[in-house]
Short mmCIF file of N, CA and C in Angstrom, two decimals:
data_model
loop_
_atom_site.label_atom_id
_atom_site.label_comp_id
_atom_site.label_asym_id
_atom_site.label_seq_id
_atom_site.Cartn_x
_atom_site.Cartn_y
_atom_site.Cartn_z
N UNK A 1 6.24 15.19 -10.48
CA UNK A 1 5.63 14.27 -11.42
C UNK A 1 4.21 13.98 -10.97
N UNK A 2 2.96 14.36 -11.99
CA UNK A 2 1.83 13.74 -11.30
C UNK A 2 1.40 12.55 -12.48
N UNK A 3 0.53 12.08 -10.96
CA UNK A 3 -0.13 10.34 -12.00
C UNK A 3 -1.82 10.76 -11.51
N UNK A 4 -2.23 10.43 -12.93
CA UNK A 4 -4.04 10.76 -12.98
C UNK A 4 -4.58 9.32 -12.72
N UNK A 5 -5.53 8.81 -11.84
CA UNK A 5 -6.52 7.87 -11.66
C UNK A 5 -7.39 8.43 -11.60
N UNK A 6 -8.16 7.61 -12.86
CA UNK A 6 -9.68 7.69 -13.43
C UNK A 6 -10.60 7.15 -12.46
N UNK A 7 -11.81 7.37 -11.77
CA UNK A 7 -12.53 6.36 -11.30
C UNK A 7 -14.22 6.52 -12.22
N UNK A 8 -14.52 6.16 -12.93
CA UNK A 8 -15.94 6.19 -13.47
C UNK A 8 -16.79 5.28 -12.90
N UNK A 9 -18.28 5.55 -12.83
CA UNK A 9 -19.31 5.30 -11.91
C UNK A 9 -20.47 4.97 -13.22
N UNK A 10 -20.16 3.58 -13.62
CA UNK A 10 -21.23 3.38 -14.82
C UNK A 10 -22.83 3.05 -14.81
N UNK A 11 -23.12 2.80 -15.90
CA UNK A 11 -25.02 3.24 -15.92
C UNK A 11 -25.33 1.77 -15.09
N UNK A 12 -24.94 0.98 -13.90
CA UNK A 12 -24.67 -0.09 -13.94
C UNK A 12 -24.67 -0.28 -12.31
N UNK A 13 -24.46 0.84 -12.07
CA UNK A 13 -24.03 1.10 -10.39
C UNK A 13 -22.58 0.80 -10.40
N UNK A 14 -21.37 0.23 -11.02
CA UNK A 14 -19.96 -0.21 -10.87
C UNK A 14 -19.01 0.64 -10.88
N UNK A 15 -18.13 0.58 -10.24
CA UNK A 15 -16.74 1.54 -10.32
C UNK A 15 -16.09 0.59 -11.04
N UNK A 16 -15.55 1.68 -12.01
CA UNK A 16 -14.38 1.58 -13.04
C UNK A 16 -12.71 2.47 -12.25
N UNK A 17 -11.40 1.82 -12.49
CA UNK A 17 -10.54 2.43 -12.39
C UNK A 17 -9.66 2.27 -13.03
N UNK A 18 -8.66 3.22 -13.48
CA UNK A 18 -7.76 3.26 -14.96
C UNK A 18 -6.69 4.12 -14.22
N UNK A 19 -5.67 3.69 -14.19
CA UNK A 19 -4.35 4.85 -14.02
C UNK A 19 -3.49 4.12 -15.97
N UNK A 20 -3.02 5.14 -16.10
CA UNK A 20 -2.24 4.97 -17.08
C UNK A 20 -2.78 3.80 -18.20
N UNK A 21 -4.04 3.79 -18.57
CA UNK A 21 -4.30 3.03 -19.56
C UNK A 21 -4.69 1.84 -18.92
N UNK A 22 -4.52 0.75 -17.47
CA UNK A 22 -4.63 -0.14 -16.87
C UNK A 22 -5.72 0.18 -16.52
N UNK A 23 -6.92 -0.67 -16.29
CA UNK A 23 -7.76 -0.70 -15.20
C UNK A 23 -8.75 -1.95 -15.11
N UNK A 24 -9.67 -1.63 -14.39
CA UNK A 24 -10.37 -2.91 -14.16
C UNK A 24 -11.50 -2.55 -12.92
N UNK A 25 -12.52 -3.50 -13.02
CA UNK A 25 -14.03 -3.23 -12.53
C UNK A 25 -13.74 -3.27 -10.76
N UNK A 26 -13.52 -2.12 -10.45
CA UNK A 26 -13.62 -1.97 -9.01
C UNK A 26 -14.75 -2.87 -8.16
N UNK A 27 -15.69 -2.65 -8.60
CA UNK A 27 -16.65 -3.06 -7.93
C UNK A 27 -17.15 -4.54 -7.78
N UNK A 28 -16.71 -4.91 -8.98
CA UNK A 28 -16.53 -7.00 -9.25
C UNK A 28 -15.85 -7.10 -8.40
N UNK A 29 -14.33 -6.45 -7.69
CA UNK A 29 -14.10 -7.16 -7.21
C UNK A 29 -14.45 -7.81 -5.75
N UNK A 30 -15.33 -6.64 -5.45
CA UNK A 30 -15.70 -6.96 -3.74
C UNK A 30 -15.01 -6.26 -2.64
N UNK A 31 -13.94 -5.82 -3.43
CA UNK A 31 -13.20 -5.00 -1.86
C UNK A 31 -13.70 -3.40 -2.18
N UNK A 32 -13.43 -3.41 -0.95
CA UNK A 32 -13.93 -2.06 -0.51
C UNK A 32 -12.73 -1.07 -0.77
N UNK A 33 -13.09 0.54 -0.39
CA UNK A 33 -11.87 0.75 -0.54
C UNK A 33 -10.93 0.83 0.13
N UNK A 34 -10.92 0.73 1.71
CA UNK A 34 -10.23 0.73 2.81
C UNK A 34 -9.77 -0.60 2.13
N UNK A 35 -9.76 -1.58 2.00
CA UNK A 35 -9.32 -2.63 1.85
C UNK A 35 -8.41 -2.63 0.61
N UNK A 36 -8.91 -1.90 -0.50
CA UNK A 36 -7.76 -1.76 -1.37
C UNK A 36 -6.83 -0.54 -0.55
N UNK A 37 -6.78 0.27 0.19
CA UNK A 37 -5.82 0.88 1.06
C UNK A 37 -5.21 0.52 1.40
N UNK A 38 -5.54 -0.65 2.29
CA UNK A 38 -4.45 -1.99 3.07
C UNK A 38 -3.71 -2.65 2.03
N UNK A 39 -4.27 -2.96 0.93
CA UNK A 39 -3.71 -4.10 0.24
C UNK A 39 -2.38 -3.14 -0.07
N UNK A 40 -2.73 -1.91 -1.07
CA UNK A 40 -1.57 -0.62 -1.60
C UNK A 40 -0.58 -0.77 -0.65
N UNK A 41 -0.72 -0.79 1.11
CA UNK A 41 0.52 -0.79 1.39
C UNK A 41 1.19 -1.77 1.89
N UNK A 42 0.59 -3.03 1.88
CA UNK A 42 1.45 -4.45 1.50
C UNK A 42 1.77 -4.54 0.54
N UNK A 43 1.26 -4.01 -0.76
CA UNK A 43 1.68 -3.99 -2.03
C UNK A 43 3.45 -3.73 -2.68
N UNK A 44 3.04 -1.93 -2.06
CA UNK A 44 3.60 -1.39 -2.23
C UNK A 44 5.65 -1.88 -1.37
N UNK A 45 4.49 -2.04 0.50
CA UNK A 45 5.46 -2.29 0.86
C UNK A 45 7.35 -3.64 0.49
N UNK A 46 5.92 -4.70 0.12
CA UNK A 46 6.78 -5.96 -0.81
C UNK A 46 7.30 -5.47 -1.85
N UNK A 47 7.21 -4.48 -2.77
CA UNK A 47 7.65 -4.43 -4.14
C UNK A 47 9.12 -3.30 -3.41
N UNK A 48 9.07 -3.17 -2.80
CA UNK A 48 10.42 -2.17 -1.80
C UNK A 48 11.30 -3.07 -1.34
N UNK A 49 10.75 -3.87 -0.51
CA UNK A 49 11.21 -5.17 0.28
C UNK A 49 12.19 -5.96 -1.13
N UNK A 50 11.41 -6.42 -2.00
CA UNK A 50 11.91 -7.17 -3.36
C UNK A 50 12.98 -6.41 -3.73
N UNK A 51 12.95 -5.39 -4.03
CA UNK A 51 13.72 -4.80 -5.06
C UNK A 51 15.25 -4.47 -3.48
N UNK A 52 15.07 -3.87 -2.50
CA UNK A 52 16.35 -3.94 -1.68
C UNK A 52 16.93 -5.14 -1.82
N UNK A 53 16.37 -6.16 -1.78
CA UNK A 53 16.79 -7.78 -0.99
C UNK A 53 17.39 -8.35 -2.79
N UNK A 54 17.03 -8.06 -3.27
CA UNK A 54 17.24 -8.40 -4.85
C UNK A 54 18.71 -7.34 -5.31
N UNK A 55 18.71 -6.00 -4.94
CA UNK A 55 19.78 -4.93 -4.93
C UNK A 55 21.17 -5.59 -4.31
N UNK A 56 20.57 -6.39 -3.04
CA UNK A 56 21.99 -6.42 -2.05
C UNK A 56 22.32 -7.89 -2.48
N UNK A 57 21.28 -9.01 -3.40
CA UNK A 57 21.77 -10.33 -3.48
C UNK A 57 21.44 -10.85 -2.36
N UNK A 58 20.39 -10.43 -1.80
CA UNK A 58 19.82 -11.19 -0.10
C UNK A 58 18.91 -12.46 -1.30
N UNK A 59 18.75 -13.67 -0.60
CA UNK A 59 17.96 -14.38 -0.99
C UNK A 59 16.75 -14.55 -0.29
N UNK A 60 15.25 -14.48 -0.38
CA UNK A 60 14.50 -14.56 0.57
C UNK A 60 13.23 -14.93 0.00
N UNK A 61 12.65 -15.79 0.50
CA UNK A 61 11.41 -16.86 0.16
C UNK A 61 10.36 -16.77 1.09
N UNK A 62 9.09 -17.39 0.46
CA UNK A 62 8.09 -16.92 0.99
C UNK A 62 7.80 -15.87 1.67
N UNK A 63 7.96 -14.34 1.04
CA UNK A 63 7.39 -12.80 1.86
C UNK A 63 6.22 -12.94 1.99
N UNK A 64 5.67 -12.75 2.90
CA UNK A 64 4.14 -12.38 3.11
C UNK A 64 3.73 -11.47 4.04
N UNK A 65 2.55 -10.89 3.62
CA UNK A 65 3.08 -9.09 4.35
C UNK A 65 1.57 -9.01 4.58
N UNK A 66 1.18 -8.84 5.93
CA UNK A 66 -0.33 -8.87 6.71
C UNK A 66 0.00 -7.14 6.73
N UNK A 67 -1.40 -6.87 6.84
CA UNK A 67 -1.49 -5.47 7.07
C UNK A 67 -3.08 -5.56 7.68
N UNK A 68 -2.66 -5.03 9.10
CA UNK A 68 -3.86 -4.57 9.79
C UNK A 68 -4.29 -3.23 10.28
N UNK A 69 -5.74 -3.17 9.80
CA UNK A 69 -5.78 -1.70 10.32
C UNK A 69 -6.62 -1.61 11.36
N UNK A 70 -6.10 -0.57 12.08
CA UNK A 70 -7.13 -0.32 13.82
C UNK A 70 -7.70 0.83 13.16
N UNK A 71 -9.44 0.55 13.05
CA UNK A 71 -10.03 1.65 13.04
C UNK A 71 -10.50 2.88 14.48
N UNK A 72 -9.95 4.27 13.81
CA UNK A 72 -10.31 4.77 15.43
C UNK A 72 -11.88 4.84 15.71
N UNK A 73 -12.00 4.90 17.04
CA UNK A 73 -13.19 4.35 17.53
C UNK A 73 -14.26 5.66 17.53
N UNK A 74 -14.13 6.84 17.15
CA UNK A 74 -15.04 8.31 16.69
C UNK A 74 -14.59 8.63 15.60
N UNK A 75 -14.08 8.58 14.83
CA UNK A 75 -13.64 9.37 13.69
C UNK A 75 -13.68 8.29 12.28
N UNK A 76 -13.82 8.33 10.95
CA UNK A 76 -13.82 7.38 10.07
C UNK A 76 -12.42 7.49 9.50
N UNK A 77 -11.62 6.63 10.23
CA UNK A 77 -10.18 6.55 9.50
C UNK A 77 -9.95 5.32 10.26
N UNK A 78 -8.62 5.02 10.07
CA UNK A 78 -8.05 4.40 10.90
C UNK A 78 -6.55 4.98 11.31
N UNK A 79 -6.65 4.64 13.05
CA UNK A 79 -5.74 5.94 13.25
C UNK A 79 -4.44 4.30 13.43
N UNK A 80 -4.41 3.42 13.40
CA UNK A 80 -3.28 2.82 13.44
C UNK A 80 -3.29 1.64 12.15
N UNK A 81 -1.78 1.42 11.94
CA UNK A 81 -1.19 0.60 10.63
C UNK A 81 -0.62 -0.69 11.30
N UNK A 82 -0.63 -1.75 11.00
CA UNK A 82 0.38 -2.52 11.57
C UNK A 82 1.12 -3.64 10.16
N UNK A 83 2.31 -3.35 9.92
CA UNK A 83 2.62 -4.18 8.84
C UNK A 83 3.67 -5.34 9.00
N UNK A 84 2.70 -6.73 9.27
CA UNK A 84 3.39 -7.88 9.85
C UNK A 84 4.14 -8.41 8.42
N UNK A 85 5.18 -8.98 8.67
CA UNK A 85 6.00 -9.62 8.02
C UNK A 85 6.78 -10.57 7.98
N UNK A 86 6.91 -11.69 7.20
CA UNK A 86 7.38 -13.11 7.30
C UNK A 86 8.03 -13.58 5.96
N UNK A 87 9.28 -14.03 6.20
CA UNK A 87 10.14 -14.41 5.11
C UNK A 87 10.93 -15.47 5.14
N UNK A 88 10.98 -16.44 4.75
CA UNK A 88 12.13 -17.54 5.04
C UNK A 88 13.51 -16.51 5.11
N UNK A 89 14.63 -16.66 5.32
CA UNK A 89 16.11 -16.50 4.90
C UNK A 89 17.27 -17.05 5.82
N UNK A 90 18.20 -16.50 5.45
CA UNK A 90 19.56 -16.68 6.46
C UNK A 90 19.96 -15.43 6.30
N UNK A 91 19.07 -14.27 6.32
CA UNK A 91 19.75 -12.98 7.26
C UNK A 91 19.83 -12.92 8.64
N UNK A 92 20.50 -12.45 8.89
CA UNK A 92 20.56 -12.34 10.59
C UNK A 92 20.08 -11.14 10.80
N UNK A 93 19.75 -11.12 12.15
CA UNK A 93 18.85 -10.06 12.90
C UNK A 93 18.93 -8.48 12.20
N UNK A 94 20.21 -8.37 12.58
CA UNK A 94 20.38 -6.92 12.03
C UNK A 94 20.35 -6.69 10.64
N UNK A 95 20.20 -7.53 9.27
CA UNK A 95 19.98 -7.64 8.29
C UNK A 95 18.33 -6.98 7.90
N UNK A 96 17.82 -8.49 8.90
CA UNK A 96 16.07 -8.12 8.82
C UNK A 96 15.84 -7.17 9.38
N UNK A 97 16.13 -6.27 9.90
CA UNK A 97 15.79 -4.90 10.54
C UNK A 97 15.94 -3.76 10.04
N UNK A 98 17.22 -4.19 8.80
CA UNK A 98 17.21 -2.96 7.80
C UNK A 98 16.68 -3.49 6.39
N UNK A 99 15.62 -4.77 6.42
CA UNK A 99 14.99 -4.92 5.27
C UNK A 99 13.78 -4.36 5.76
N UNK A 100 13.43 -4.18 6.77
CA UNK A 100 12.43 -3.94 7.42
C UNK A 100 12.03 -2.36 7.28
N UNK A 101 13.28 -1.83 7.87
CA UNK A 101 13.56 -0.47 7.99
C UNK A 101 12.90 0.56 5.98
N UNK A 102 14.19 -0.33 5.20
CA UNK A 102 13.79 -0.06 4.06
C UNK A 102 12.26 -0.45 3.54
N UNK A 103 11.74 -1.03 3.62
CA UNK A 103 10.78 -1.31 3.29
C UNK A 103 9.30 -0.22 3.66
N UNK A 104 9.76 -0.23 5.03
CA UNK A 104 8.83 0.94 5.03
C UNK A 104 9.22 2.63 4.90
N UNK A 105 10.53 2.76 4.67
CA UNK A 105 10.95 3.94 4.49
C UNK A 105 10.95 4.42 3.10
N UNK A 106 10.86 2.98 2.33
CA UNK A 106 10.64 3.33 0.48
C UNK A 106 9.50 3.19 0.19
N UNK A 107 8.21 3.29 0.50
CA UNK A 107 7.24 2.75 -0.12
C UNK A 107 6.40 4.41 0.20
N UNK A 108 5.88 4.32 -1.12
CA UNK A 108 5.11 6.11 -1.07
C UNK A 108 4.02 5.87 -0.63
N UNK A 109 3.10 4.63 -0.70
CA UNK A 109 1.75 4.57 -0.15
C UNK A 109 1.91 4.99 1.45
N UNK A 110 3.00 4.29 2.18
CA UNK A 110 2.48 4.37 3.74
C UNK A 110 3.79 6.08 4.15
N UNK A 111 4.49 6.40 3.16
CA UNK A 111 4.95 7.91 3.56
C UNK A 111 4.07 8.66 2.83
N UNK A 112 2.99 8.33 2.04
CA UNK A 112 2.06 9.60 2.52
C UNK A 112 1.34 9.40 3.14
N UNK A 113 0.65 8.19 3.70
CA UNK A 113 -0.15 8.76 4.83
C UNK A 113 0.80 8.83 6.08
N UNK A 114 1.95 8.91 6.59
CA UNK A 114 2.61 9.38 6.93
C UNK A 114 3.18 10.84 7.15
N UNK A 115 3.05 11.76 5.75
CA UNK A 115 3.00 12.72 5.83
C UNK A 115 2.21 13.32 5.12
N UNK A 116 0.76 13.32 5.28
CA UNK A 116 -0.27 13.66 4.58
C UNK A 116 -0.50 14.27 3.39
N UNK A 117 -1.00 14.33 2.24
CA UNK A 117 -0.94 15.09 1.09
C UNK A 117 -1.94 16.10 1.46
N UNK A 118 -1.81 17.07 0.58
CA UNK A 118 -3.34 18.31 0.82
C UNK A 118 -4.26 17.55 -0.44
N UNK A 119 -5.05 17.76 0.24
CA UNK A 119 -6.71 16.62 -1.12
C UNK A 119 -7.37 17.94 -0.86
N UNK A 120 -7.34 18.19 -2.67
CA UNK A 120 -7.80 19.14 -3.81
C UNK A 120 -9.43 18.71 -3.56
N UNK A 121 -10.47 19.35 -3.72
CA UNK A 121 -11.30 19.28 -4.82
C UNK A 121 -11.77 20.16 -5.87
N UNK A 122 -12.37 19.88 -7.26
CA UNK A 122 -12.82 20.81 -8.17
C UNK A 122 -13.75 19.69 -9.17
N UNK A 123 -14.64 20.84 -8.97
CA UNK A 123 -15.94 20.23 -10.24
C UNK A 123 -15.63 20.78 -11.66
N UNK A 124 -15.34 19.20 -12.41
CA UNK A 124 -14.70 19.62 -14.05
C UNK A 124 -16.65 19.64 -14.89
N UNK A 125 -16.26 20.01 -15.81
CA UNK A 125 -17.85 19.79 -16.65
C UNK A 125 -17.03 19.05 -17.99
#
């Protein structure tokens, strides 16, 4: 299955982005894009987290999901992820460890950079 994101670059200096008919002024908003990177996989990661804990009838309040990135110190990436996490509940240990577990084992943002995609390029006219 593929999904197309638009990014247009208007007479304006602004990035535009559109997946599936959605989008909105990249560039109003101020983040960068490493930063929308980070956000995708707290994003992503909570909407995994929700939907297990919601599947099994876990009850769980206030999620909040830090994501820090270590940039490496020669190269422009960042070679480490760290995805902190905090939830009220009454799961016990071994509960939160496989909400944990799931969470990052379902979420496609941080298994592909996990297992890297091949990045295409081609000049359309």
């Amino acid at each position: 299955m593929e999904k197309v994101a638009i990014v247009n670059l208007d007479k304006n200096g602004h990035f535009h982005g559109e997946v599936e008919g959605k989008g909105f002024d990249i560039t109003a908003t101020g983040l960068r894009a490493v930063d929308l990177m980070l956000i995708s996989v707290g994003y992503c990661f909570g909407l995994t987290v929700e939907a297990y804990t919601n599947h099994k009838g876990y009850k769980i309040e206030n999620l909040k999901i830090e994501v820090v990135g270590k940039k490496h110190e020669k190269e422009n990436r960042y070679d480490e992820i760290t995805i902190k996490v905090s939830f009220d509940s009454d799961l016990d240990e071994k509960q939160i460890a496989r909400v944990m577990e799931i969470g990052k084992r379902g979420c496609t943002v941080s298994n592909t950079m996990l297992k890297p995609s091949i990045i295409k390029t081609e000049f359309i006219k």
